């Protein structure tokens, strides 16, 4: 492997590393996606150059196909990425569509053997250190597309630098410088195609681009990427170590690879790709866990927590969820949660204590709790000196941190009221809490405070529901009892009325019988003849007795019919007129019954089946 091939391999590693940093750590998913595609296109371009400089003329065409698979998309995707970064995608949508369409056409021309001569006629070795494409007619159209895209990228970056201020301006300046270096390297390749005998330094521009982008990311948070330098370097070193065996295979297997046919070489590349799948599926996640890379998924974890809040029922489930998330993501050695009874306004009485002794007395820290409720910000030991100039407050903060063994104190407040506190101890890896983690905790605090309020409302609603359910049951029982009493009262009223109605004819009959006894005594005394006595009995007493007994019989019969005693089932005929007569007979006084009877009969109901 000569110097040019070595620089090509280094450029490939450099560009891939930058792509991995942005793809894994940029906050905006669309930025990650498009910068990853840009890096992939550039890597294919560099890979083609590497193959043309190491495997000789035999495989020059194969690697030229790889090169021109990435080359058309490199400028178009970079333009698309910059427009996303500067929020100019919508106005330039038609331009992007045209550029991407042309890039796809050039890739098809590159892949289809019958059409490729219109694009690339041959891949001769014009220079000692590499082969280079012999352009066809349509290649010049591609070079025009490249020129337009690169020029427009410069225009976008220059305009953004002029408009931006502060950190955004400095970040865009780094973007502009890095892109200028990358475009210089790409333009030198076009010079080689045009037979300009440039020195073999084009790969150095790509390497410099990668280093400059890495520095801008680490030092100036380019694309809002935040990281710890030494952990990133270690992670990249370990993660990219898989490229070392691949490089060794290419280096030591160079003589053997040169003697392979195109099909055999493609098979070897396919086998290498298949062997890399277990690495990216199993080994790489273990490396991420070793370096605690889960912290870069904090926004996703926070969004999942927000989506799962509505499924949590009650304070206990919420506290368990908070413990699980914080312990899993931030690795604190000690975690405690204190919740206060917000219904008590005169003093802060704890309602739940997790991770601290149950006899923890929050009232001893009234000064600190009142201050943190007013300030409503995350507290750590490093900012005690600047959060307040009051020595009493500083002392109260330090006393609370010492008693709870905390490095971070996160207040849970809602509508200016302190609902609780989350206390985090030292991280297990002894490293400080980073700004992304503090931002994550701030977002978690806001959502947790709302969730606590909702949980308290849920508990109150649940308690009120239970109370209302109990009251409803009591009301139902009272209603049943009232209905029963009403029925008993109705039965008593009915019995009293029936007794009264029966008592009247019986009294009449009894009185007439007594009169008959008195008249019989008059017969004995000779004051009344037998004929007169018999005549009066037949014409007066007997009809009166018969009428009274019939009246009592009718009332008893009506009562039996009304109760339907001994009658079961449905499907019998009902005479409505008779039923009304019997009902009125039971319920109304005799004279009123006669009047009502006449009114009821005037309705002329006909018997009908029921």
Coordinates of C-alpha atoms in Angstrom, one line a residue:
X1 CA 0.0 0.0 0.0
X2 CA 1.5 3.3 -1.1
X3 CA 1.2 6.7 0.5
X4 CA -1.9 7.7 -1.6
X5 CA -3.7 4.5 -0.7
X6 CA -2.9 5.0 3.0
X7 CA -4.2 8.6 2.9
X8 CA -7.4 7.3 1.2
X9 CA -7.9 4.7 3.9
X10 CA -7.3 7.4 6.6
X11 CA -9.8 9.8 4.8
X12 CA -12.3 6.9 4.7
X13 CA -12.0 6.4 8.5
X14 CA -12.1 10.1 9.2
X15 CA -15.2 10.8 7.1
X16 CA -17.0 7.7 8.5
X17 CA -16.1 8.8 12.1
X18 CA -17.6 12.2 11.6
X19 CA -20.7 10.7 10.1
X20 CA -21.1 8.3 13.0
X21 CA -20.7 11.2 15.5
X22 CA -23.4 13.3 13.9
X23 CA -25.7 10.3 13.1
X24 CA -25.6 9.1 16.7
X25 CA -25.6 12.4 18.6
X26 CA -27.3 15.2 16.7
X27 CA -30.5 16.2 18.3
X28 CA -32.6 16.7 15.2
X29 CA -33.4 13.3 13.5
X30 CA -33.6 14.8 10.1
X31 CA -30.1 16.4 10.5
X32 CA -28.8 13.0 11.6
X33 CA -30.4 11.2 8.6
X34 CA -29.2 13.6 5.9
X35 CA -25.7 14.1 7.3
X36 CA -25.4 10.3 7.5
X37 CA -26.4 10.0 3.8
X38 CA -23.9 12.7 2.9
X39 CA -21.1 10.8 4.8
X40 CA -22.2 7.5 3.1
X41 CA -22.0 9.1 -0.4
X42 CA -18.6 10.6 0.4
X43 CA -17.4 7.3 1.8
X44 CA -18.4 5.5 -1.4
X45 CA -16.5 8.1 -3.4
X46 CA -13.4 7.6 -1.2
X47 CA -13.7 3.8 -1.2
X48 CA -13.7 3.9 -5.0
X49 CA -10.5 5.9 -5.0
X50 CA -9.0 3.5 -2.5
X51 CA -9.8 0.5 -4.6
X52 CA -8.4 2.1 -7.8
X53 CA -5.2 2.9 -6.0
X54 CA -4.6 -0.5 -4.4
X55 CA -6.1 -3.2 -6.6
X56 CA -4.8 -2.1 -10.0
X57 CA -6.4 -1.9 -13.4
X58 CA -8.1 -5.2 -13.2
X59 CA -10.6 -4.0 -10.6
X60 CA -10.5 -0.3 -11.6
X61 CA -13.9 -0.5 -13.3
X62 CA -15.6 -2.2 -10.3
X63 CA -14.4 0.4 -7.9
X64 CA -15.2 3.1 -10.4
X65 CA -18.8 2.0 -10.3
X66 CA -18.7 2.2 -6.5
X67 CA -17.1 5.7 -6.8
X68 CA -19.8 7.0 -9.1
X69 CA -22.5 5.5 -7.0
X70 CA -21.6 8.0 -4.3
X71 CA -20.2 10.9 -6.3
X72 CA -23.6 12.1 -7.8
X73 CA -25.3 12.1 -4.4
X74 CA -22.5 13.7 -2.5
X75 CA -23.1 17.3 -3.7
X76 CA -26.9 17.0 -3.9
X77 CA -27.3 15.5 -0.4
X78 CA -24.9 18.1 1.1
X79 CA -27.0 20.8 -0.4
X80 CA -30.1 19.3 1.0
X81 CA -28.5 19.0 4.4
X82 CA -27.4 22.6 4.4
X83 CA -30.9 23.8 3.5
X84 CA -32.3 21.8 6.4
X85 CA -29.6 23.2 8.7
X86 CA -30.5 26.8 7.6
X87 CA -34.3 26.1 7.5
X88 CA -34.7 26.8 3.8
X89 CA -36.0 23.4 2.5
X90 CA -39.6 24.5 1.6
X91 CA -38.7 27.4 -0.7
X92 CA -36.1 25.2 -2.5
X93 CA -38.1 22.0 -2.8
X94 CA -38.3 22.1 -6.6
X95 CA -34.5 22.7 -6.9
X96 CA -33.8 19.7 -4.6
X97 CA -36.2 17.5 -6.5
X98 CA -34.4 18.3 -9.7
X99 CA -30.9 17.7 -8.2
X100 CA -31.9 14.4 -6.7
X101 CA -33.6 13.3 -9.9
X102 CA -30.5 14.0 -11.9
X103 CA -28.3 12.2 -9.4
X104 CA -30.5 9.1 -9.7
X105 CA -30.2 9.3 -13.5
X106 CA -26.4 9.4 -13.3
X107 CA -26.4 6.4 -10.9
X108 CA -28.6 4.5 -13.3
X109 CA -26.2 5.4 -16.2
X110 CA -23.4 4.1 -14.0
X111 CA -25.0 0.8 -13.2
X112 CA -26.4 -0.1 -16.6
X113 CA -23.6 -1.5 -18.8
X114 CA -25.3 -0.6 -22.1
X115 CA -25.6 3.0 -21.1
X116 CA -22.4 3.5 -19.1
X117 CA -20.2 4.4 -22.2
X118 CA -22.3 7.5 -22.5
X119 CA -21.2 8.4 -19.0
X120 CA -17.8 6.7 -18.4
X121 CA -16.1 5.2 -21.5
X122 CA -13.1 3.6 -19.7
X123 CA -11.1 3.6 -16.5
X124 CA -7.4 3.7 -17.6
X125 CA -4.5 4.2 -15.2
X126 CA -3.4 7.6 -16.2
X127 CA -1.3 8.2 -13.1
X128 CA 1.2 6.0 -11.3
X129 CA -0.7 6.0 -8.0
X130 CA -4.2 5.3 -9.4
X131 CA -6.7 4.7 -12.2
X132 CA -9.1 7.5 -13.2
X133 CA -12.3 7.7 -15.3
X134 CA -12.3 8.5 -19.0
X135 CA -15.4 10.8 -19.3
X136 CA -18.2 10.3 -21.7
X137 CA -20.5 12.9 -23.1
X138 CA -23.0 12.8 -20.1
X139 CA -20.2 13.0 -17.6
X140 CA -19.8 16.7 -18.4
X141 CA -23.5 17.2 -17.4
X142 CA -22.6 15.5 -14.1
X143 CA -19.7 17.9 -13.6
X144 CA -22.1 20.8 -14.3
X145 CA -24.5 19.4 -11.6
X146 CA -21.6 19.1 -9.2
X147 CA -20.5 22.7 -9.9
X148 CA -24.0 24.1 -9.4
X149 CA -24.6 22.3 -6.2
X150 CA -21.2 23.2 -4.7
X151 CA -21.6 26.9 -5.7
X152 CA -25.1 27.0 -4.2
X153 CA -23.8 25.4 -1.0
X154 CA -21.2 28.2 -0.8
X155 CA -23.9 30.8 -1.4
X156 CA -26.2 29.4 1.4
X157 CA -23.3 29.2 3.9
X158 CA -22.2 32.8 3.1
X159 CA -25.7 34.1 3.5
X160 CA -26.2 32.2 6.8
X161 CA -22.9 33.6 8.2
X162 CA -24.0 37.1 7.3
X163 CA -27.4 36.7 9.0
X164 CA -26.4 34.6 12.1
X165 CA -25.1 36.0 15.4
X166 CA -23.3 34.6 18.4
X167 CA -22.7 30.8 18.6
X168 CA -24.7 30.1 15.5
X169 CA -22.5 32.4 13.4
X170 CA -19.3 30.8 14.7
X171 CA -20.7 27.3 14.0
X172 CA -21.6 28.2 10.5
X173 CA -18.2 29.7 9.9
X174 CA -16.7 26.3 10.8
X175 CA -19.2 24.7 8.4
X176 CA -18.1 27.1 5.6
X177 CA -14.4 26.4 6.2
X178 CA -14.9 22.6 6.4
X179 CA -17.0 22.6 3.3
X180 CA -14.5 24.7 1.4
X181 CA -11.7 22.2 2.3
X182 CA -14.0 19.2 1.2
X183 CA -15.0 20.9 -2.0
X184 CA -11.3 21.6 -2.8
X185 CA -10.5 17.9 -2.5
X186 CA -13.5 16.9 -4.7
X187 CA -12.5 19.5 -7.3
X188 CA -9.0 18.1 -7.4
X189 CA -10.5 14.8 -8.5
X190 CA -12.3 16.5 -11.4
X191 CA -8.9 18.0 -12.3
X192 CA -7.4 14.5 -12.5
X193 CA -10.2 13.5 -14.8
X194 CA -9.4 16.4 -17.0
X195 CA -5.7 15.2 -17.0
X196 CA -4.4 17.9 -14.7
X197 CA -1.4 16.3 -13.1
X198 CA -2.1 17.4 -9.5
X199 CA 0.1 16.0 -6.7
X200 CA -1.7 13.2 -4.9
X201 CA -2.9 15.3 -2.0
X202 CA -6.7 15.3 -2.6
X203 CA -7.2 12.8 0.2
X204 CA -5.6 15.1 2.7
X205 CA -8.3 17.6 2.1
X206 CA -10.9 15.0 3.1
X207 CA -8.9 14.1 6.2
X208 CA -8.6 17.7 7.2
X209 CA -12.4 18.1 6.7
X210 CA -13.0 15.3 9.1
X211 CA -10.7 16.7 11.7
X212 CA -12.1 20.2 11.4
X213 CA -15.7 18.9 11.7
X214 CA -14.8 16.8 14.8
X215 CA -13.1 19.8 16.4
X216 CA -16.1 22.0 15.7
X217 CA -18.4 19.4 17.2
X218 CA -16.3 18.9 20.3
X219 CA -15.4 22.5 20.9
X220 CA -18.3 24.6 19.6
X221 CA -21.2 22.1 19.8
X222 CA -21.8 22.1 16.0
X223 CA -25.4 21.0 15.3
X224 CA -26.0 21.2 19.1
X225 CA -23.9 18.1 19.6
X226 CA -22.6 17.8 23.2
X227 CA -20.1 15.2 24.3
X228 CA -17.2 14.4 26.6
X229 CA -14.0 14.4 24.5
X230 CA -12.1 11.6 26.1
X231 CA -15.2 9.3 26.2
X232 CA -15.9 10.1 22.6
X233 CA -12.3 9.4 21.5
X234 CA -12.3 6.1 23.4
X235 CA -15.7 5.1 22.0
X236 CA -14.7 6.0 18.4
X237 CA -11.4 4.2 18.8
X238 CA -13.1 1.0 20.1
X239 CA -16.0 1.2 17.7
X240 CA -13.9 1.8 14.6
X241 CA -11.5 -1.0 15.6
X242 CA -13.6 -3.2 13.4
X243 CA -12.0 -1.4 10.4
X244 CA -8.6 -2.6 11.4
X245 CA -9.2 -6.2 10.4
X246 CA -10.8 -5.1 7.2
X247 CA -7.8 -2.9 6.4
X248 CA -5.4 -5.8 7.2
X249 CA -7.3 -8.1 4.9
X250 CA -7.1 -5.5 2.1
X251 CA -3.4 -4.9 2.8
X252 CA -2.1 -8.5 3.2
X253 CA -4.6 -10.0 0.8
X254 CA -3.8 -7.5 -1.9
X255 CA -1.8 -10.0 -4.2
X256 CA -4.6 -12.6 -3.7
X257 CA -7.4 -10.1 -4.3
X258 CA -5.8 -8.9 -7.6
X259 CA -6.1 -12.4 -9.1
X260 CA -9.8 -12.7 -8.3
X261 CA -12.5 -12.2 -10.9
X262 CA -15.2 -9.6 -10.5
X263 CA -17.7 -12.2 -9.3
X264 CA -15.2 -13.6 -6.8
X265 CA -14.3 -10.2 -5.4
X266 CA -18.0 -9.3 -5.0
X267 CA -18.5 -12.6 -3.1
X268 CA -15.6 -11.7 -0.8
X269 CA -17.1 -8.2 -0.1
X270 CA -20.5 -9.8 0.5
X271 CA -19.0 -12.3 3.0
X272 CA -17.2 -9.4 4.9
X273 CA -20.5 -7.5 5.0
X274 CA -22.3 -10.5 6.4
X275 CA -19.6 -11.0 9.0
X276 CA -20.0 -7.4 10.1
X277 CA -23.7 -7.8 10.8
X278 CA -23.2 -9.7 14.2
X279 CA -20.8 -6.9 15.2
X280 CA -23.2 -4.1 14.7
X281 CA -26.1 -6.1 16.1
X282 CA -24.5 -7.5 19.3
X283 CA -21.0 -6.1 19.9
X284 CA -21.6 -2.4 19.2
X285 CA -24.5 -2.2 21.6
X286 CA -22.3 -3.6 24.3
X287 CA -19.7 -1.0 23.6
X288 CA -22.4 1.7 23.8
X289 CA -23.5 0.4 27.2
X290 CA -19.9 0.3 28.4
X291 CA -19.4 4.0 27.7
X292 CA -23.0 4.8 28.9
X293 CA -24.1 6.0 25.5
X294 CA -27.7 5.8 26.6
X295 CA -27.5 9.4 27.8
X296 CA -27.6 10.4 24.2
X297 CA -31.2 9.0 24.0
X298 CA -32.4 11.2 26.8
X299 CA -34.9 13.1 24.6
X300 CA -36.4 9.8 23.4
X301 CA -36.7 8.5 26.9
X302 CA -38.3 11.8 28.1
X303 CA -40.8 11.6 25.2
X304 CA -41.6 7.9 26.1
X305 CA -42.2 9.0 29.7
X306 CA -44.6 11.7 28.6
X307 CA -46.5 9.2 26.5
X308 CA -46.7 6.7 29.3
X309 CA -47.9 9.2 32.0
X310 CA -51.5 8.7 31.1
X311 CA -51.3 5.0 31.8
X312 CA -50.0 5.6 35.4
X313 CA -52.6 5.3 38.1
X314 CA -51.8 6.9 41.4
X315 CA -48.7 8.3 43.1
X316 CA -47.1 5.0 43.8
X317 CA -46.9 4.0 40.2
X318 CA -45.5 7.4 39.3
X319 CA -42.8 7.2 41.9
X320 CA -41.8 3.8 40.8
X321 CA -41.6 5.0 37.2
X322 CA -39.4 8.0 38.1
X323 CA -37.1 5.7 40.1
X324 CA -36.7 3.3 37.2
X325 CA -36.0 5.9 34.6
X326 CA -33.5 7.9 36.6
X327 CA -31.6 4.8 37.9
X328 CA -31.4 3.2 34.5
X329 CA -30.4 6.3 32.6
X330 CA -28.2 8.4 34.9
X331 CA -26.7 5.7 37.2
X332 CA -26.9 7.6 40.5
X333 CA -25.5 5.8 43.6
X334 CA -28.3 7.2 45.7
X335 CA -31.8 8.3 44.8
X336 CA -34.5 9.6 47.1
X337 CA -37.9 11.2 46.5
X338 CA -39.9 13.2 48.9
X339 CA -43.5 14.2 48.3
X340 CA -45.4 16.7 50.4
X341 CA -49.1 16.8 51.4
X342 CA -50.1 19.9 49.5
X343 CA -53.5 20.0 51.3
X344 CA -51.8 21.3 54.4
X345 CA -50.9 25.0 53.8
X346 CA -49.5 25.8 57.2
X347 CA -46.6 23.4 57.2
X348 CA -44.9 20.9 54.8
X349 CA -45.7 17.5 56.0
X350 CA -44.3 14.6 54.0
X351 CA -46.8 12.2 52.4
X352 CA -44.3 9.8 50.9
X353 CA -40.6 9.3 51.5
X354 CA -38.6 7.0 49.2
X355 CA -34.9 6.3 49.6
X356 CA -34.6 8.1 53.0
X357 CA -35.3 7.0 56.6
X358 CA -39.1 7.2 57.3
X359 CA -38.4 9.5 60.3
X360 CA -36.9 12.1 58.0
X361 CA -38.2 15.4 59.3
X362 CA -38.7 17.9 56.5
X363 CA -39.8 20.6 58.9
X364 CA -36.2 21.0 60.0
X365 CA -35.4 22.2 56.5
X366 CA -38.2 24.7 56.2
X367 CA -35.8 27.5 55.2
X368 CA -34.3 25.5 52.4
X369 CA -37.7 24.2 51.1
X370 CA -39.2 27.7 51.1
X371 CA -36.2 29.0 49.2
X372 CA -36.2 26.3 46.6
X373 CA -39.9 26.7 46.1
X374 CA -39.4 30.3 45.3
X375 CA -36.3 29.8 43.1
X376 CA -37.6 26.6 41.4
X377 CA -34.2 25.6 39.9
X378 CA -32.0 22.5 40.1
X379 CA -29.4 22.8 42.9
X380 CA -25.9 21.2 43.0
X381 CA -23.0 21.9 45.3
X382 CA -21.0 23.8 42.6
X383 CA -23.5 26.6 42.3
X384 CA -24.3 27.2 46.0
X385 CA -22.0 30.2 46.1
X386 CA -23.7 31.9 43.3
X387 CA -27.4 31.1 43.8
X388 CA -27.7 33.2 46.9
X389 CA -25.7 35.8 48.8
X390 CA -27.5 34.9 52.0
X391 CA -25.3 32.9 54.4
X392 CA -28.3 31.4 56.1
X393 CA -29.6 30.1 52.8
X394 CA -26.2 28.6 51.9
X395 CA -26.0 26.9 55.2
X396 CA -29.5 25.5 54.9
X397 CA -28.7 24.2 51.4
X398 CA -25.5 22.5 52.5
X399 CA -27.3 21.0 55.6
X400 CA -30.0 19.5 53.4
X401 CA -27.4 18.1 50.8
X402 CA -25.4 16.6 53.6
X403 CA -28.4 14.9 55.3
X404 CA -29.8 13.5 52.1
X405 CA -26.3 12.7 50.6
X406 CA -27.3 14.5 47.4
X407 CA -25.3 16.1 44.6
X408 CA -28.4 17.3 42.8
X409 CA -31.7 18.5 44.1
X410 CA -34.6 18.7 41.6
X411 CA -37.7 20.6 42.9
X412 CA -41.1 19.4 41.7
X413 CA -43.3 22.5 41.5
X414 CA -46.6 23.2 39.9
X415 CA -48.3 26.6 39.9
X416 CA -45.7 27.9 42.3
X417 CA -46.3 25.2 44.9
X418 CA -43.6 22.7 45.9
X419 CA -45.0 19.2 45.4
X420 CA -41.9 17.3 46.2
X421 CA -38.1 16.9 45.7
X422 CA -35.9 14.4 43.8
X423 CA -32.4 14.0 45.4
X424 CA -29.6 12.4 43.3
X425 CA -26.3 11.3 44.7
X426 CA -22.9 10.9 43.0
X427 CA -22.9 9.0 39.7
X428 CA -21.4 5.6 39.9
X429 CA -18.8 6.5 37.3
X430 CA -17.7 9.5 39.5
X431 CA -18.3 11.9 36.6
X432 CA -20.4 15.1 37.0
X433 CA -23.8 15.5 35.6
X434 CA -23.6 16.9 32.1
X435 CA -25.7 19.7 30.7
X436 CA -27.9 17.3 28.5
X437 CA -28.6 15.3 31.7
X438 CA -29.6 18.5 33.6
X439 CA -31.8 19.5 30.7
X440 CA -33.3 16.0 30.7
X441 CA -33.9 16.3 34.5
X442 CA -35.5 19.7 34.0
X443 CA -37.9 18.3 31.4
X444 CA -38.6 15.3 33.6
X445 CA -39.3 17.6 36.5
X446 CA -41.9 19.6 34.6
X447 CA -43.7 16.5 33.4
X448 CA -43.4 14.7 36.8
X449 CA -44.9 17.7 38.6
X450 CA -47.9 17.7 36.3
X451 CA -48.2 14.0 36.7
X452 CA -48.1 14.3 40.5
X453 CA -50.9 16.8 40.4
X454 CA -52.9 14.6 38.1
X455 CA -52.3 11.6 40.3
X456 CA -53.4 13.5 43.4
X457 CA -56.6 14.5 41.5
X458 CA -57.0 10.9 40.4
X459 CA -56.7 9.7 44.0
X460 CA -59.2 12.4 45.1
X461 CA -61.6 11.4 42.3
X462 CA -61.2 7.7 43.2
X463 CA -61.9 8.5 46.9
X464 CA -64.9 10.6 46.0
X465 CA -66.1 7.9 43.7
X466 CA -65.9 5.4 46.5
X467 CA -67.7 7.7 48.8
X468 CA -70.4 8.4 46.2
X469 CA -70.7 4.7 45.6
X470 CA -71.2 4.1 49.3
X471 CA -73.8 6.9 49.5
X472 CA -75.6 5.5 46.4
X473 CA -75.8 2.1 48.1
X474 CA -77.2 3.7 51.2
X475 CA -79.7 5.6 49.1
X476 CA -80.7 2.4 47.3
X477 CA -81.2 0.6 50.7
X478 CA -83.2 3.6 52.0
X479 CA -85.3 3.7 48.8
X480 CA -86.0 0.0 49.2
X481 CA -87.0 0.5 52.8
X482 CA -89.1 3.5 51.9
X483 CA -90.9 1.6 49.2
X484 CA -91.5 -1.3 51.7
X485 CA -92.8 1.1 54.3
X486 CA -95.0 2.8 51.6
X487 CA -96.3 -0.6 50.7
X488 CA -97.0 -1.5 54.3
X489 CA -98.7 1.9 54.8
X490 CA -100.8 1.3 51.7
X491 CA -101.7 -2.2 52.9
X492 CA -102.6 -0.8 56.3
X493 CA -104.7 2.0 54.7
X494 CA -106.4 -0.6 52.5
X495 CA -107.0 -2.9 55.4
X496 CA -108.5 0.0 57.4
X497 CA -110.8 0.9 54.6
X498 CA -111.9 -2.7 54.0
X499 CA -112.5 -3.1 57.8
X500 CA -114.6 0.1 57.8
X501 CA -116.6 -1.0 54.7
X502 CA -117.3 -4.5 56.2
X503 CA -118.1 -3.0 59.6
X504 CA -120.9 -0.9 58.3
X505 CA -123.1 -3.7 56.9
X506 CA -122.4 -5.9 59.9
X507 CA -123.4 -3.1 62.2
X508 CA -126.6 -2.7 60.3
X509 CA -127.3 -6.4 60.4
X510 CA -126.5 -6.5 64.1
X511 CA -128.8 -3.6 64.8
X512 CA -131.7 -5.2 62.9
X513 CA -131.2 -8.5 64.7
X514 CA -131.5 -6.6 68.0
X515 CA -134.7 -4.9 66.7
X516 CA -136.1 -8.3 65.9
X517 CA -135.3 -9.5 69.4
X518 CA -137.0 -6.5 70.9
X519 CA -140.1 -7.1 68.7
X520 CA -140.2 -10.8 69.6
X521 CA -140.4 -9.7 73.3
X522 CA -143.3 -7.5 72.4
X523 CA -145.1 -10.6 71.0
X524 CA -144.7 -12.2 74.3
X525 CA -146.0 -9.2 76.1
X526 CA -149.0 -9.1 73.7
X527 CA -148.1 -5.7 72.3
X528 CA -147.4 -7.1 68.8
X529 CA -149.1 -9.9 66.8
X530 CA -147.3 -12.6 65.1
X531 CA -148.7 -11.6 61.8
X532 CA -147.4 -8.1 62.1
X533 CA -144.0 -9.4 63.3
X534 CA -143.7 -11.7 60.3
X535 CA -144.9 -9.1 57.9
X536 CA -142.3 -6.6 59.2
X537 CA -139.6 -9.3 59.1
X538 CA -140.3 -10.2 55.5
X539 CA -140.7 -6.7 54.2
X540 CA -138.1 -4.9 56.2
X541 CA -135.7 -6.9 58.3
X542 CA -134.9 -9.7 55.9
X543 CA -134.1 -7.4 53.0
X544 CA -131.9 -5.3 55.2
X545 CA -130.0 -8.3 56.6
X546 CA -129.6 -9.8 53.1
X547 CA -128.3 -6.5 51.8
X548 CA -125.8 -6.1 54.6
X549 CA -124.5 -9.7 54.2
X550 CA -124.3 -9.3 50.4
X551 CA -122.3 -6.1 50.9
X552 CA -119.8 -7.8 53.2
X553 CA -119.6 -10.8 50.8
X554 CA -118.9 -8.5 47.9
X555 CA -116.2 -6.6 49.7
X556 CA -114.4 -9.9 50.7
X557 CA -114.8 -11.2 47.2
X558 CA -113.4 -8.0 45.7
X559 CA -110.4 -8.1 48.1
X560 CA -109.6 -11.7 47.1
X561 CA -109.9 -10.8 43.4
X562 CA -107.7 -7.7 43.8
X563 CA -105.0 -9.8 45.5
X564 CA -105.3 -12.5 42.9
X565 CA -104.8 -15.1 45.6
X566 CA -104.1 -18.5 44.1
X567 CA -103.8 -17.2 40.6
X568 CA -100.5 -17.5 38.7
X569 CA -99.2 -16.9 35.2
X570 CA -100.3 -14.7 32.5
X571 CA -102.8 -14.8 29.7
X572 CA -106.3 -14.4 31.3
X573 CA -109.1 -12.1 30.3
X574 CA -109.8 -9.0 32.3
X575 CA -113.1 -7.1 32.6
X576 CA -111.9 -3.5 33.1
X577 CA -115.4 -2.4 34.3
X578 CA -115.6 -5.1 36.9
X579 CA -112.0 -4.4 38.0
X580 CA -112.8 -0.7 38.5
X581 CA -116.0 -1.5 40.4
X582 CA -114.1 -3.8 42.8
X583 CA -111.2 -1.3 43.2
X584 CA -113.7 1.6 44.0
X585 CA -115.5 -0.8 46.3
X586 CA -112.4 -1.3 48.3
X587 CA -111.0 2.2 48.3
X588 CA -114.0 4.6 48.3
X589 CA -116.7 5.2 50.8
X590 CA -120.0 3.7 49.9
X591 CA -121.8 6.9 48.6
X592 CA -118.7 8.1 46.8
X593 CA -118.3 4.7 45.3
X594 CA -121.7 4.8 43.8
X595 CA -121.0 8.2 42.2
X596 CA -117.6 7.0 40.9
X597 CA -119.2 3.8 39.7
X598 CA -121.5 5.7 37.5
X599 CA -118.6 7.8 36.1
X600 CA -116.5 4.7 35.4
X601 CA -119.4 2.9 33.7
X602 CA -119.9 5.9 31.4
X603 CA -116.5 5.1 29.9
X604 CA -118.0 1.9 28.4
X605 CA -114.8 -0.3 28.6
X606 CA -115.0 -3.6 26.9
X607 CA -113.3 -6.8 28.4
X608 CA -110.0 -7.4 26.7
X609 CA -107.2 -10.0 27.1
X610 CA -104.2 -8.9 29.2

